[in-house]
mmCIF file of C-alpha atoms in Angstrom:
data_model
loop_
_atom_site.group_PDB
_atom_site.id
_atom_site.type_symbol
_atom_site.label_atom_id
_atom_site.label_comp_id
_atom_site.label_asym_id
_atom_site.label_seq_id
_atom_site.Cartn_x
_atom_site.Cartn_y
_atom_site.Cartn_z
ATOM 1 C CA MET A 1 104.893 81.119 95.737
ATOM 2 C CA ALA A 2 104.131 80.922 99.442
ATOM 3 C CA SER A 3 100.474 81.140 100.385
ATOM 4 C CA ALA A 4 99.150 83.995 102.522
ATOM 5 C CA PRO A 5 98.956 83.281 106.261
ATOM 6 C CA ALA A 6 95.609 81.925 107.328
ATOM 7 C CA ARG A 7 93.248 84.333 109.009
ATOM 8 C CA PRO A 8 91.384 83.164 112.093
ATOM 9 C CA SER A 9 87.687 82.455 111.750
ATOM 10 C CA LEU A 10 85.661 85.595 112.309
ATOM 11 C CA GLY A 11 83.700 83.987 115.101
ATOM 12 C CA ALA A 12 86.790 82.948 117.046
ATOM 13 C CA ARG A 13 88.401 86.392 117.000
ATOM 14 C CA ALA A 14 91.799 84.864 117.685
ATOM 15 C CA VAL A 15 94.464 87.492 118.268
ATOM 16 C CA PRO A 16 96.312 88.063 114.978
ATOM 17 C CA THR A 17 100.085 87.956 114.995
ATOM 18 C CA SER A 18 102.314 90.840 113.914
ATOM 19 C CA ALA A 19 103.414 88.765 110.913
ATOM 20 C CA GLN A 20 99.800 88.249 109.825
ATOM 21 C CA ILE A 21 99.091 91.976 110.081
ATOM 22 C CA VAL A 22 102.175 92.878 108.028
ATOM 23 C CA GLU A 23 101.202 90.299 105.394
ATOM 24 C CA MET A 24 97.638 91.639 105.291
ATOM 25 C CA LEU A 25 98.897 95.208 104.801
ATOM 26 C CA ALA A 26 101.328 94.054 102.112
ATOM 27 C CA ARG A 27 98.457 92.353 100.252
ATOM 28 C CA ARG A 28 96.369 95.501 100.533
ATOM 29 C CA ASP A 29 99.308 97.522 99.218
ATOM 30 C CA ARG A 30 99.668 95.211 96.207
ATOM 31 C CA ARG A 31 95.940 95.191 95.455
ATOM 32 C CA LEU A 32 95.854 99.001 95.571
ATOM 33 C CA ALA A 33 99.112 99.440 93.652
ATOM 34 C CA SER A 34 97.267 101.382 90.945
ATOM 35 C CA PHE A 35 94.794 103.811 92.488
ATOM 36 C CA ARG A 36 92.758 106.724 91.188
ATOM 37 C CA ALA A 37 89.950 108.655 92.846
ATOM 38 C CA GLU A 38 88.036 111.897 92.796
ATOM 39 C CA ALA A 39 88.331 113.621 96.151
ATOM 40 C CA LYS A 40 86.852 116.433 98.179
ATOM 41 C CA LEU A 41 89.584 117.878 100.384
ATOM 42 C CA ASP A 42 89.357 120.186 103.380
ATOM 43 C CA TYR A 43 92.759 121.340 104.647
ATOM 44 C CA SER A 44 93.635 123.650 107.521
ATOM 45 C CA SER A 45 96.855 124.654 109.268
ATOM 46 C CA PRO A 46 97.934 127.469 111.578
ATOM 47 C CA THR A 47 98.541 129.642 108.475
ATOM 48 C CA GLN A 48 95.939 128.620 105.877
ATOM 49 C CA HIS A 49 92.636 126.922 105.160
ATOM 50 C CA PHE A 50 91.228 125.772 101.842
ATOM 51 C CA ARG A 51 88.792 123.348 100.278
ATOM 52 C CA SER A 52 89.187 121.833 96.849
ATOM 53 C CA SER A 53 88.063 119.125 94.473
ATOM 54 C CA GLN A 54 90.909 116.934 93.322
ATOM 55 C CA VAL A 55 91.772 113.911 91.235
ATOM 56 C CA ILE A 56 94.393 111.796 93.011
ATOM 57 C CA ALA A 57 96.339 109.063 91.221
ATOM 58 C CA VAL A 58 98.914 106.709 92.742
ATOM 59 C CA ARG A 59 101.305 104.197 91.259
ATOM 60 C CA ALA A 60 102.975 102.285 94.090
ATOM 61 C CA PRO A 61 105.304 102.636 95.782
ATOM 62 C CA ASP A 62 106.080 106.333 95.504
ATOM 63 C CA SER A 63 104.464 107.969 92.458
ATOM 64 C CA ILE A 64 101.553 110.322 93.030
ATOM 65 C CA ARG A 65 99.741 112.979 91.031
ATOM 66 C CA ILE A 66 97.203 115.495 92.331
ATOM 67 C CA ASP A 67 95.122 117.603 89.957
ATOM 68 C CA VAL A 68 93.216 120.408 91.669
ATOM 69 C CA MET A 69 89.999 121.096 89.789
ATOM 70 C CA ASN A 70 87.879 124.168 89.234
ATOM 71 C CA PRO A 71 84.636 124.531 87.227
ATOM 72 C CA PHE A 72 86.666 125.046 84.042
ATOM 73 C CA GLY A 73 89.183 122.211 84.420
ATOM 74 C CA VAL A 74 92.525 121.721 86.162
ATOM 75 C CA SER A 75 93.958 124.774 87.930
ATOM 76 C CA TYR A 76 96.977 123.259 89.690
ATOM 77 C CA THR A 77 98.895 120.003 89.337
ATOM 78 C CA VAL A 78 101.612 118.487 91.493
ATOM 79 C CA ALA A 79 103.282 115.182 90.606
ATOM 80 C CA THR A 80 106.223 113.071 91.666
ATOM 81 C CA ASP A 81 107.802 109.853 90.444
ATOM 82 C CA GLY A 82 109.407 109.389 93.853
ATOM 83 C CA GLN A 83 112.615 111.170 92.881
ATOM 84 C CA ARG A 84 111.620 114.436 91.227
ATOM 85 C CA LEU A 85 108.730 116.707 92.131
ATOM 86 C CA ALA A 86 107.002 119.161 89.803
ATOM 87 C CA ALA A 87 104.064 121.509 90.151
ATOM 88 C CA PHE A 88 102.307 123.754 87.675
ATOM 89 C CA ASP A 89 100.052 126.644 88.636
ATOM 90 C CA ARG A 90 98.028 127.284 85.490
ATOM 91 C CA ARG A 91 96.510 130.519 86.782
ATOM 92 C CA LYS A 92 99.889 132.117 87.428
ATOM 93 C CA LYS A 93 101.659 130.191 84.630
ATOM 94 C CA VAL A 94 104.433 129.207 87.046
ATOM 95 C CA TYR A 95 106.188 125.824 86.819
ATOM 96 C CA TYR A 96 108.068 124.508 89.860
ATOM 97 C CA GLU A 97 110.534 121.627 89.787
ATOM 98 C CA GLY A 98 112.955 120.054 92.231
ATOM 99 C CA THR A 99 113.805 117.072 94.401
ATOM 100 C CA ALA A 100 110.974 115.124 95.995
ATOM 101 C CA THR A 101 112.040 115.830 99.573
ATOM 102 C CA PRO A 102 109.476 115.799 102.406
ATOM 103 C CA GLU A 103 109.965 119.555 102.771
ATOM 104 C CA ASN A 104 109.213 120.200 99.093
ATOM 105 C CA VAL A 105 106.228 117.846 99.245
ATOM 106 C CA ARG A 106 104.988 119.763 102.300
ATOM 107 C CA HIS A 107 105.393 123.131 100.630
ATOM 108 C CA TYR A 108 103.615 122.179 97.388
ATOM 109 C CA THR A 109 100.903 119.858 98.787
ATOM 110 C CA GLY A 110 100.583 120.930 102.428
ATOM 111 C CA VAL A 111 101.423 117.404 103.615
ATOM 112 C CA PRO A 112 104.776 116.922 105.423
ATOM 113 C CA LEU A 113 105.548 113.405 104.176
ATOM 114 C CA SER A 114 107.851 111.672 101.724
ATOM 115 C CA PRO A 115 106.350 110.510 98.392
ATOM 116 C CA THR A 116 106.220 106.896 99.618
ATOM 117 C CA GLU A 117 104.425 107.881 102.815
ATOM 118 C CA LEU A 118 101.966 110.120 101.000
ATOM 119 C CA ALA A 119 101.253 107.471 98.348
ATOM 120 C CA GLY A 120 100.449 105.019 101.143
ATOM 121 C CA LEU A 121 98.370 107.388 103.229
ATOM 122 C CA VAL A 122 95.949 108.408 100.471
ATOM 123 C CA ARG A 123 95.271 104.691 99.837
ATOM 124 C CA GLY A 124 94.472 104.119 103.514
ATOM 125 C CA LEU A 125 97.782 102.491 104.380
ATOM 126 C CA PRO A 126 100.080 103.387 107.276
ATOM 127 C CA PRO A 127 103.533 104.629 106.213
ATOM 128 C CA LEU A 128 106.924 103.337 107.341
ATOM 129 C CA LEU A 129 105.982 99.656 107.305
ATOM 130 C CA GLY A 130 108.924 97.985 105.603
ATOM 131 C CA THR A 131 109.180 94.229 106.074
ATOM 132 C CA ASP A 132 109.804 94.109 109.829
ATOM 133 C CA ARG A 133 107.242 91.754 111.372
ATOM 134 C CA ALA A 134 107.992 92.557 115.001
ATOM 135 C CA GLY A 135 105.540 94.161 117.365
ATOM 136 C CA THR A 136 102.777 93.393 119.817
ATOM 137 C CA VAL A 137 99.049 92.908 119.311
ATOM 138 C CA GLU A 138 96.337 93.346 121.915
ATOM 139 C CA ARG A 139 92.574 93.667 122.107
ATOM 140 C CA VAL A 140 91.403 97.215 122.938
ATOM 141 C CA GLU A 141 87.978 98.879 122.777
ATOM 142 C CA GLY A 142 86.561 96.657 120.071
ATOM 143 C CA ALA A 143 89.676 96.643 117.897
ATOM 144 C CA TRP A 144 93.082 95.044 117.549
ATOM 145 C CA LEU A 145 95.927 97.385 118.414
ATOM 146 C CA TRP A 146 99.277 96.614 116.806
ATOM 147 C CA ARG A 147 102.324 98.472 118.100
ATOM 148 C CA ARG A 148 105.788 98.409 116.588
ATOM 149 C CA SER A 149 108.962 100.356 117.319
ATOM 150 C CA LEU A 150 110.791 102.127 114.500
ATOM 151 C CA PRO A 151 114.535 101.671 113.921
ATOM 152 C CA ARG A 152 115.367 105.367 114.331
ATOM 153 C CA GLY A 153 113.158 105.802 117.378
ATOM 154 C CA GLY A 154 109.425 106.279 117.663
ATOM 155 C CA SER A 155 106.604 103.884 116.940
ATOM 156 C CA VAL A 156 103.712 102.827 114.726
ATOM 157 C CA GLU A 157 100.322 102.189 116.315
ATOM 158 C CA LEU A 158 97.582 100.717 114.151
ATOM 159 C CA TRP A 159 94.015 99.953 115.191
ATOM 160 C CA LEU A 160 92.301 97.247 113.107
ATOM 161 C CA ASP A 161 88.668 96.232 112.816
ATOM 162 C CA PHE A 162 87.893 93.110 114.869
ATOM 163 C CA GLU A 163 86.227 91.204 112.080
ATOM 164 C CA ASN A 164 87.937 92.189 108.840
ATOM 165 C CA TRP A 165 91.266 93.635 110.023
ATOM 166 C CA GLU A 166 90.583 96.866 108.167
ATOM 167 C CA PRO A 167 92.713 99.815 109.316
ATOM 168 C CA LEU A 168 90.577 102.113 111.467
ATOM 169 C CA ARG A 169 93.133 104.452 112.969
ATOM 170 C CA MET A 170 96.878 104.878 113.010
ATOM 171 C CA ARG A 171 99.519 106.973 114.666
ATOM 172 C CA VAL A 172 103.131 107.191 113.479
ATOM 173 C CA VAL A 173 105.770 109.009 115.493
ATOM 174 C CA ASP A 174 109.132 108.806 113.718
ATOM 175 C CA ALA A 175 112.008 110.264 115.701
ATOM 176 C CA GLY A 176 114.315 110.035 112.686
ATOM 177 C CA SER A 177 112.254 112.312 110.458
ATOM 178 C CA GLY A 178 110.332 114.190 113.118
ATOM 179 C CA HIS A 179 107.030 113.045 111.604
ATOM 180 C CA ASP A 180 103.975 112.837 113.848
ATOM 181 C CA VAL A 181 100.947 111.666 111.882
ATOM 182 C CA GLU A 182 97.572 110.472 113.111
ATOM 183 C CA ALA A 183 94.767 109.307 110.823
ATOM 184 C CA THR A 184 91.366 107.659 110.953
ATOM 185 C CA PHE A 185 89.857 105.683 108.066
ATOM 186 C CA ASP A 186 86.155 105.058 107.525
ATOM 187 C CA ASP A 187 83.354 104.600 104.983
ATOM 188 C CA TYR A 188 84.732 101.293 103.683
ATOM 189 C CA ARG A 189 83.172 100.112 100.418
ATOM 190 C CA ASP A 190 83.814 97.068 98.255
ATOM 191 C CA LEU A 191 85.887 97.833 95.163
ATOM 192 C CA ASP A 192 86.400 94.841 92.880
ATOM 193 C CA GLY A 193 86.815 92.508 95.835
ATOM 194 C CA VAL A 194 88.785 94.882 98.084
ATOM 195 C CA ARG A 195 87.135 97.018 100.741
ATOM 196 C CA VAL A 196 88.589 100.512 100.427
ATOM 197 C CA ALA A 197 88.278 103.459 102.805
ATOM 198 C CA HIS A 198 86.402 106.312 101.105
ATOM 199 C CA GLY A 199 86.902 108.745 103.974
ATOM 200 C CA MET A 200 89.843 109.751 106.126
ATOM 201 C CA ALA A 201 90.857 112.455 108.562
ATOM 202 C CA VAL A 202 94.546 113.171 109.115
ATOM 203 C CA SER A 203 96.417 115.424 111.541
ATOM 204 C CA PHE A 204 100.119 116.287 111.475
ATOM 205 C CA GLY A 205 102.559 117.368 114.128
ATOM 206 C CA ASP A 206 102.966 120.775 112.455
ATOM 207 C CA GLY A 207 99.314 121.586 113.151
ATOM 208 C CA GLY A 208 98.010 120.713 109.682
ATOM 209 C CA LYS A 209 94.751 118.790 109.353
ATOM 210 C CA LEU A 210 93.024 117.388 106.302
ATOM 211 C CA GLU A 211 89.859 115.499 105.530
ATOM 212 C CA LEU A 212 89.436 113.476 102.349
ATOM 213 C CA SER A 213 86.223 112.077 100.934
ATOM 214 C CA TYR A 214 86.445 109.860 97.830
ATOM 215 C CA LYS A 215 84.130 108.930 94.995
ATOM 216 C CA ASN A 216 84.620 107.121 91.669
ATOM 217 C CA VAL A 217 87.560 105.151 93.048
ATOM 218 C CA SER A 218 89.436 102.798 90.730
ATOM 219 C CA ARG A 219 92.110 100.333 91.726
ATOM 220 C CA LYS A 220 92.795 99.182 88.171
ATOM 221 C CA ALA A 221 93.622 102.505 86.571
ATOM 222 C CA ASP A 222 96.009 102.414 83.625
ATOM 223 C CA LEU A 223 98.722 104.741 84.962
ATOM 224 C CA ALA A 224 101.908 105.015 82.916
ATOM 225 C CA PRO A 225 105.091 106.449 84.469
ATOM 226 C CA ASP A 226 104.665 109.599 82.342
ATOM 227 C CA ALA A 227 101.495 110.406 84.291
ATOM 228 C CA PHE A 228 103.693 111.333 87.241
ATOM 229 C CA ARG A 229 105.847 113.814 85.372
ATOM 230 C CA ILE A 230 104.751 117.260 84.252
ATOM 231 C CA GLN A 231 106.270 118.530 81.040
ATOM 232 C CA ARG A 232 107.639 122.039 81.383
ATOM 233 C CA PRO A 233 105.093 124.291 79.624
ATOM 234 C CA GLU A 234 106.225 126.843 77.102
ATOM 235 C CA GLN A 235 106.092 130.476 78.206
ATOM 236 C CA ALA A 236 105.829 129.511 81.881
ATOM 237 C CA THR A 237 108.002 131.025 84.582
ATOM 238 C CA VAL A 238 110.285 128.293 85.959
ATOM 239 C CA VAL A 239 111.122 128.111 89.673
ATOM 240 C CA ASP A 240 113.730 125.773 91.173
ATOM 241 C CA MET A 241 112.146 124.353 94.333
ATOM 242 C CA ASP A 242 115.490 123.415 95.835
ATOM 243 C CA LYS A 243 116.802 126.959 95.565
ATOM 244 C CA GLU A 244 113.633 128.831 96.385
ATOM 245 C CA GLY A 245 112.531 126.639 99.316
ATOM 246 C CA ALA A 246 109.593 128.022 101.232
ATOM 247 C CA GLY A 247 109.972 131.278 99.363
ATOM 248 C CA GLY A 248 109.277 129.654 95.964
#
């Protein structure tokens, strides 16, 4: 197996190449392939605002589960295996199921992203990376700025810490999907040999904004595929997301 590209010495601060940055992000993705954390979330948009405590679990590349907590347990769960999306509102006893489209993800989580993009974002990774190693790198305001064009139009901009190449800020404008996402990552802490962002602030082109603050993060959680499917509860009202749309 090929060895990882060598990083420059921290004292030299040699400009990293695009290939080195992509390899670093791929390593981070692999090392955070199984991720679980307790989160405090603050979300606002032009039409709503709420705060909640959540448990977020990810199984790369595109499986994610969010359990919204209240003092008595779980009140709402949304989960996807990358293909199907389900949500269960325990208070209303309503079960929603459908295709894991970005629009359905937006409607049932508030975040207008695909499952793969969302699963990357909550782990502190920029979406839409792929394996393309093109791009430019320059030194700006105490950070490395990597820019790369996207195949369908638009760009990825990623600011990295000078010393450790940790993602500090990103902006993704994807003309193909219409996504416009900007995020900052902070409060890095060591987690079994990997420094992981425990705080992030994200804004979306539709006016939505969220802040996440993590505690009790695990990157070695035992997450079976079944964790990302919600069994249809008995005596629950069933709603087809794909038919109901925003009116579901």
